Amino acid sequence: NAGVMQNPRHLVRRRGQEARLRCSPMKGHSHVYWYRQLPEEGLKFMVYLQKENIIDESGMPKERFSAEFPKEGPSILRIQQVVRGDSAAYFCASNGIGSNSYQETQYFGPGTRLLVL
Amino acid sequence: AQTVTQSQPEMSVQEAETVTLSCTYDTSESDYYLFWYKQPPSRQMILVIRQEAYKQQNATENRFSVNFQKAAKSFSLKISDSQLGDAAMYFCAYSRYTGANSKLTFGKGITLSVRP
């Protein structure tokens, strides 16, 4: 059973460029969460999506950041016009709804390390 | 808003000994879920243990167990027979729900080192 997949694992961008981060949830999971981890910090919730719907984006910065989870394909976190402060590790997690804790607990991908030069 | 506090930034334990990592949280809810995640140098987030607030019995997973004190809003992790592979950052996390809309609130983490 493949885990949560994220790519790329490392991404380097120059200021002003766009960053696209991809996340494929675990098989059987239909809920995706994005978190950001700044250096020496814990993870901070950004956005929660189900297929074709953004359910909770209360942690997303108001500008430059967007997320989607299309009917087909991975979830995408998009950062436009990146700045140095966007340098961080971005983690995706997935879960589902079911009758056991395995289905409902969030499992994390390996993260994407974004470095903005 | 819910908050999770891990006040000890670092801890150290001798191999084969026992260590306890502390966590407190704040919530006005009576039903919720608590977690400990491990983040080794690879930075992969690994679920260690999960506790449902409605359960009085403390969760246990092999060498890992929790001391859940609901009234005190305390959720500590005990690692028995510590191994070198336990060296990592450990994050305590809170979630109001499980399944749908179960976003996690994390503490700042504790760096655990294991001395051979």
mmCIF file of C-alpha atoms in Angstrom:
data_model
loop_
_atom_site.group_PDB
_atom_site.id
_atom_site.type_symbol
_atom_site.label_atom_id
_atom_site.label_comp_id
_atom_site.label_asym_id
_atom_site.label_seq_id
_atom_site.Cartn_x
_atom_site.Cartn_y
_atom_site.Cartn_z
ATOM 1 C CA ASN A 1 0.000 0.000 0.000
ATOM 2 C CA ALA A 2 1.816 3.069 -1.256
ATOM 3 C CA GLY A 3 1.968 5.947 1.163
ATOM 4 C CA VAL A 4 1.370 9.614 0.517
ATOM 5 C CA MET A 5 3.499 10.752 -2.416
ATOM 6 C CA GLN A 6 4.893 14.226 -2.823
ATOM 7 C CA ASN A 7 6.992 15.687 -5.583
ATOM 8 C CA PRO A 8 9.345 17.206 -6.082
ATOM 9 C CA ARG A 9 11.228 16.441 -2.878
ATOM 10 C CA HIS A 10 13.387 19.517 -3.327
ATOM 11 C CA LEU A 11 12.569 22.656 -5.270
ATOM 12 C CA VAL A 12 14.731 25.714 -5.810
ATOM 13 C CA ARG A 13 13.188 28.887 -7.141
ATOM 14 C CA ARG A 14 14.341 32.452 -7.588
ATOM 15 C CA ARG A 15 12.346 35.303 -6.171
ATOM 16 C CA GLY A 16 9.349 36.085 -8.360
ATOM 17 C CA GLN A 17 9.041 32.615 -9.869
ATOM 18 C CA GLU A 18 6.199 30.191 -9.332
ATOM 19 C CA ALA A 19 6.387 27.004 -7.270
ATOM 20 C CA ARG A 20 4.094 24.022 -7.824
ATOM 21 C CA LEU A 21 4.019 21.275 -5.241
ATOM 22 C CA ARG A 22 2.187 18.000 -5.869
ATOM 23 C CA CYS A 23 0.606 15.513 -3.514
ATOM 24 C CA SER A 24 -1.000 12.148 -4.209
ATOM 25 C CA PRO A 25 -2.936 10.776 -1.216
ATOM 26 C CA MET A 26 -2.808 7.228 0.029
ATOM 27 C CA LYS A 27 -5.006 4.716 -1.739
ATOM 28 C CA GLY A 28 -8.481 4.866 -0.284
ATOM 29 C CA HIS A 29 -8.003 8.371 1.132
ATOM 30 C CA SER A 30 -10.017 11.262 -0.265
ATOM 31 C CA HIS A 31 -9.022 14.105 2.053
ATOM 32 C CA VAL A 32 -5.852 16.118 1.653
ATOM 33 C CA TYR A 33 -4.259 18.565 4.069
ATOM 34 C CA TRP A 34 -1.318 20.877 3.430
ATOM 35 C CA TYR A 35 1.004 22.039 6.207
ATOM 36 C CA ARG A 36 4.026 24.313 6.225
ATOM 37 C CA GLN A 37 7.041 23.894 8.484
ATOM 38 C CA LEU A 38 9.324 26.875 8.847
ATOM 39 C CA PRO A 39 12.856 26.258 10.144
ATOM 40 C CA GLU A 40 12.911 25.288 13.830
ATOM 41 C CA GLU A 41 9.115 25.351 13.995
ATOM 42 C CA GLY A 42 6.261 22.896 14.176
ATOM 43 C CA LEU A 43 3.921 22.278 11.295
ATOM 44 C CA LYS A 44 1.210 24.843 10.623
ATOM 45 C CA PHE A 45 -2.047 23.950 8.884
ATOM 46 C CA MET A 46 -2.649 25.683 5.585
ATOM 47 C CA VAL A 47 -5.593 24.136 3.728
ATOM 48 C CA TYR A 48 -7.916 21.134 3.684
ATOM 49 C CA LEU A 49 -9.370 19.799 0.452
ATOM 50 C CA GLN A 50 -11.615 17.063 -0.786
ATOM 51 C CA LYS A 51 -11.934 16.173 -4.453
ATOM 52 C CA GLU A 52 -12.801 19.361 -6.379
ATOM 53 C CA ASN A 53 -13.552 21.265 -3.176
ATOM 54 C CA ILE A 54 -11.618 23.494 -0.789
ATOM 55 C CA ILE A 55 -13.187 22.877 2.600
ATOM 56 C CA ASP A 56 -11.007 24.932 4.938
ATOM 57 C CA GLU A 57 -8.364 27.419 3.821
ATOM 58 C CA SER A 58 -8.120 29.306 7.098
ATOM 59 C CA GLY A 59 -4.346 28.799 7.263
ATOM 60 C CA MET A 60 -3.542 29.950 3.757
ATOM 61 C CA PRO A 61 -1.875 33.314 3.211
ATOM 62 C CA LYS A 62 -4.327 35.648 1.515
ATOM 63 C CA GLU A 63 -2.149 36.362 -1.485
ATOM 64 C CA ARG A 64 0.019 34.309 -3.831
ATOM 65 C CA PHE A 65 -0.995 30.913 -2.420
ATOM 66 C CA SER A 66 -3.633 28.630 -3.903
ATOM 67 C CA ALA A 67 -4.515 24.954 -3.749
ATOM 68 C CA GLU A 68 -6.593 22.529 -5.732
ATOM 69 C CA PHE A 69 -7.520 18.862 -5.708
ATOM 70 C CA PRO A 70 -9.005 17.999 -9.089
ATOM 71 C CA LYS A 71 -11.227 15.062 -9.844
ATOM 72 C CA GLU A 72 -8.311 13.350 -11.541
ATOM 73 C CA GLY A 73 -4.694 13.714 -10.525
ATOM 74 C CA PRO A 74 -2.803 14.957 -7.510
ATOM 75 C CA SER A 75 -3.482 17.889 -5.250
ATOM 76 C CA ILE A 76 -1.456 20.977 -6.171
ATOM 77 C CA LEU A 77 -0.200 23.726 -3.866
ATOM 78 C CA ARG A 78 0.775 26.713 -5.956
ATOM 79 C CA ILE A 79 2.848 29.654 -4.775
ATOM 80 C CA GLN A 80 3.099 32.583 -7.164
ATOM 81 C CA GLN A 81 5.866 35.188 -7.125
ATOM 82 C CA VAL A 82 7.800 33.403 -4.402
ATOM 83 C CA VAL A 83 9.733 35.384 -1.792
ATOM 84 C CA ARG A 84 12.537 34.258 0.507
ATOM 85 C CA GLY A 85 10.095 33.910 3.400
ATOM 86 C CA ASP A 86 8.342 31.110 1.508
ATOM 87 C CA SER A 87 11.392 28.885 2.023
ATOM 88 C CA ALA A 88 10.117 26.023 4.137
ATOM 89 C CA ALA A 89 9.149 22.374 4.104
ATOM 90 C CA TYR A 90 5.649 21.779 2.782
ATOM 91 C CA PHE A 91 3.950 18.602 3.908
ATOM 92 C CA CYS A 92 0.871 16.949 2.573
ATOM 93 C CA ALA A 93 -1.219 14.519 4.620
ATOM 94 C CA SER A 94 -4.220 12.417 3.729
ATOM 95 C CA ASN A 95 -6.959 10.507 5.435
ATOM 96 C CA GLY A 96 -10.407 9.188 4.754
ATOM 97 C CA ILE A 97 -13.630 8.377 6.499
ATOM 98 C CA GLY A 98 -14.068 4.879 7.730
ATOM 99 C CA SER A 99 -14.711 2.561 10.578
ATOM 100 C CA ASN A 100 -11.180 2.266 11.844
ATOM 101 C CA SER A 101 -8.485 4.590 13.077
ATOM 102 C CA TYR A 102 -6.155 3.644 10.218
ATOM 103 C CA GLN A 103 -8.552 5.113 7.686
ATOM 104 C CA GLU A 104 -9.207 8.256 9.686
ATOM 105 C CA THR A 105 -5.740 9.141 10.977
ATOM 106 C CA GLN A 106 -3.640 11.514 8.914
ATOM 107 C CA TYR A 107 -0.575 10.051 7.273
ATOM 108 C CA PHE A 108 2.086 12.348 5.932
ATOM 109 C CA GLY A 109 4.109 12.476 2.758
ATOM 110 C CA PRO A 110 7.882 13.023 2.821
ATOM 111 C CA GLY A 111 7.518 16.758 2.212
ATOM 112 C CA THR A 112 8.814 19.195 -0.384
ATOM 113 C CA ARG A 113 11.689 21.427 0.667
ATOM 114 C CA LEU A 114 11.325 24.758 -1.078
ATOM 115 C CA LEU A 115 14.306 27.052 -1.210
ATOM 116 C CA VAL A 116 13.864 30.541 -2.596
ATOM 117 C CA LEU A 117 17.067 32.244 -3.667
ATOM 118 C CA ALA B 1 -8.495 28.576 19.338
ATOM 119 C CA GLN B 2 -6.747 25.418 20.317
ATOM 120 C CA THR B 3 -3.102 25.602 21.303
ATOM 121 C CA VAL B 4 -0.491 22.944 21.930
ATOM 122 C CA THR B 5 2.533 23.694 24.098
ATOM 123 C CA GLN B 6 5.765 21.764 24.281
ATOM 124 C CA SER B 7 7.891 23.724 26.697
ATOM 125 C CA GLN B 8 11.025 21.575 26.624
ATOM 126 C CA PRO B 9 12.977 22.258 23.431
ATOM 127 C CA GLU B 10 15.493 19.465 23.990
ATOM 128 C CA MET B 11 15.880 16.296 26.001
ATOM 129 C CA SER B 12 18.504 13.608 26.254
ATOM 130 C CA VAL B 13 18.275 9.984 27.382
ATOM 131 C CA GLN B 14 20.721 7.141 27.839
ATOM 132 C CA GLU B 15 20.196 4.167 25.589
ATOM 133 C CA ALA B 16 17.931 1.544 27.221
ATOM 134 C CA GLU B 17 16.593 4.070 29.717
ATOM 135 C CA THR B 18 13.126 5.636 29.880
ATOM 136 C CA VAL B 19 12.269 9.200 28.945
ATOM 137 C CA THR B 20 9.084 11.235 29.173
ATOM 138 C CA LEU B 21 8.237 14.069 26.800
ATOM 139 C CA SER B 22 5.729 16.630 28.032
ATOM 140 C CA CYS B 23 2.847 18.294 26.214
ATOM 141 C CA THR B 24 -0.023 20.464 27.328
ATOM 142 C CA TYR B 25 -2.901 21.751 25.271
ATOM 143 C CA ASP B 26 -5.809 24.096 25.566
ATOM 144 C CA THR B 27 -9.304 23.449 24.255
ATOM 145 C CA SER B 28 -12.880 24.083 25.285
ATOM 146 C CA GLU B 29 -14.054 20.867 23.650
ATOM 147 C CA SER B 30 -14.765 17.637 25.509
ATOM 148 C CA ASP B 31 -14.213 15.315 22.563
ATOM 149 C CA TYR B 32 -10.981 15.501 20.589
ATOM 150 C CA TYR B 33 -7.926 13.518 19.550
ATOM 151 C CA LEU B 34 -4.284 13.767 20.515
ATOM 152 C CA PHE B 35 -1.238 12.494 18.687
ATOM 153 C CA TRP B 36 2.507 12.187 18.934
ATOM 154 C CA TYR B 37 4.438 12.345 15.677
ATOM 155 C CA LYS B 38 8.132 11.602 15.237
ATOM 156 C CA GLN B 39 10.287 13.486 12.737
ATOM 157 C CA PRO B 40 13.723 11.890 12.238
ATOM 158 C CA PRO B 41 16.525 13.633 10.316
ATOM 159 C CA SER B 42 14.889 12.522 7.067
ATOM 160 C CA ARG B 43 12.078 14.900 8.128
ATOM 161 C CA GLN B 44 9.380 12.353 7.331
ATOM 162 C CA MET B 45 6.478 12.719 9.788
ATOM 163 C CA ILE B 46 5.728 9.358 11.406
ATOM 164 C CA LEU B 47 2.710 8.713 13.613
ATOM 165 C CA VAL B 48 3.826 7.277 16.947
ATOM 166 C CA ILE B 49 0.638 7.057 18.953
ATOM 167 C CA ARG B 50 -2.937 8.324 19.053
ATOM 168 C CA GLN B 51 -5.319 8.945 21.956
ATOM 169 C CA GLU B 52 -9.053 9.562 21.866
ATOM 170 C CA ALA B 53 -10.165 11.960 24.613
ATOM 171 C CA TYR B 54 -13.265 9.938 25.393
ATOM 172 C CA LYS B 55 -11.148 6.936 26.325
ATOM 173 C CA GLN B 56 -9.889 6.844 29.876
ATOM 174 C CA GLN B 57 -7.345 4.148 29.132
ATOM 175 C CA ASN B 58 -3.934 5.435 28.096
ATOM 176 C CA ALA B 59 -2.813 4.382 24.622
ATOM 177 C CA THR B 60 0.164 2.062 24.241
ATOM 178 C CA GLU B 61 2.187 1.056 21.188
ATOM 179 C CA ASN B 62 5.048 -1.297 22.023
ATOM 180 C CA ARG B 63 7.701 0.803 23.812
ATOM 181 C CA PHE B 64 5.618 3.984 23.534
ATOM 182 C CA SER B 65 2.863 4.904 25.943
ATOM 183 C CA VAL B 66 1.064 8.070 26.940
ATOM 184 C CA ASN B 67 -0.064 9.586 30.203
ATOM 185 C CA PHE B 68 -3.291 11.365 29.318
ATOM 186 C CA GLN B 69 -4.623 13.640 32.034
ATOM 187 C CA LYS B 70 -7.786 15.167 30.618
ATOM 188 C CA ALA B 71 -8.582 17.488 33.499
ATOM 189 C CA ALA B 72 -5.063 18.870 33.495
ATOM 190 C CA LYS B 73 -4.978 18.967 29.670
ATOM 191 C CA SER B 74 -1.715 17.104 29.703
ATOM 192 C CA PHE B 75 -0.548 14.474 27.227
ATOM 193 C CA SER B 76 2.957 13.137 27.828
ATOM 194 C CA LEU B 77 4.787 10.472 25.850
ATOM 195 C CA LYS B 78 6.868 7.836 27.587
ATOM 196 C CA ILE B 79 9.518 5.981 25.627
ATOM 197 C CA SER B 80 10.792 2.862 27.350
ATOM 198 C CA ASP B 81 14.035 1.035 26.578
ATOM 199 C CA SER B 82 15.220 3.948 24.429
ATOM 200 C CA GLN B 83 17.038 3.049 21.243
ATOM 201 C CA LEU B 84 19.421 5.048 19.072
ATOM 202 C CA GLY B 85 16.760 5.103 16.375
ATOM 203 C CA ASP B 86 14.444 7.021 18.678
ATOM 204 C CA ALA B 87 16.580 10.129 18.254
ATOM 205 C CA ALA B 88 14.357 12.626 16.444
ATOM 206 C CA MET B 89 12.065 15.588 16.892
ATOM 207 C CA TYR B 90 8.777 14.699 18.523
ATOM 208 C CA PHE B 91 5.645 16.736 17.943
ATOM 209 C CA CYS B 92 2.498 16.674 20.006
ATOM 210 C CA ALA B 93 -0.670 17.435 18.021
ATOM 211 C CA TYR B 94 -4.362 18.055 18.626
ATOM 212 C CA SER B 95 -7.361 17.511 16.387
ATOM 213 C CA ARG B 96 -10.981 18.321 17.150
ATOM 214 C CA TYR B 97 -12.227 15.654 14.769
ATOM 215 C CA THR B 98 -11.078 12.490 13.097
ATOM 216 C CA GLY B 99 -11.777 11.657 9.491
ATOM 217 C CA ALA B 100 -13.270 14.661 7.739
ATOM 218 C CA ASN B 101 -11.958 18.113 8.596
ATOM 219 C CA SER B 102 -9.420 16.784 11.073
ATOM 220 C CA LYS B 103 -6.764 19.458 10.708
ATOM 221 C CA LEU B 104 -3.970 19.133 13.222
ATOM 222 C CA THR B 105 -2.576 21.775 15.553
ATOM 223 C CA PHE B 106 1.044 21.048 16.408
ATOM 224 C CA GLY B 107 3.355 22.066 19.198
ATOM 225 C CA LYS B 108 6.823 23.386 18.430
ATOM 226 C CA GLY B 109 8.439 20.023 19.034
ATOM 227 C CA ILE B 110 11.069 18.486 21.270
ATOM 228 C CA THR B 111 14.456 17.337 20.026
ATOM 229 C CA LEU B 112 15.316 14.007 21.639
ATOM 230 C CA SER B 113 18.887 12.753 21.602
ATOM 231 C CA VAL B 114 19.856 9.243 22.682
ATOM 232 C CA ARG B 115 23.284 8.659 24.202
ATOM 233 C CA PRO B 116 24.932 5.319 23.471
#
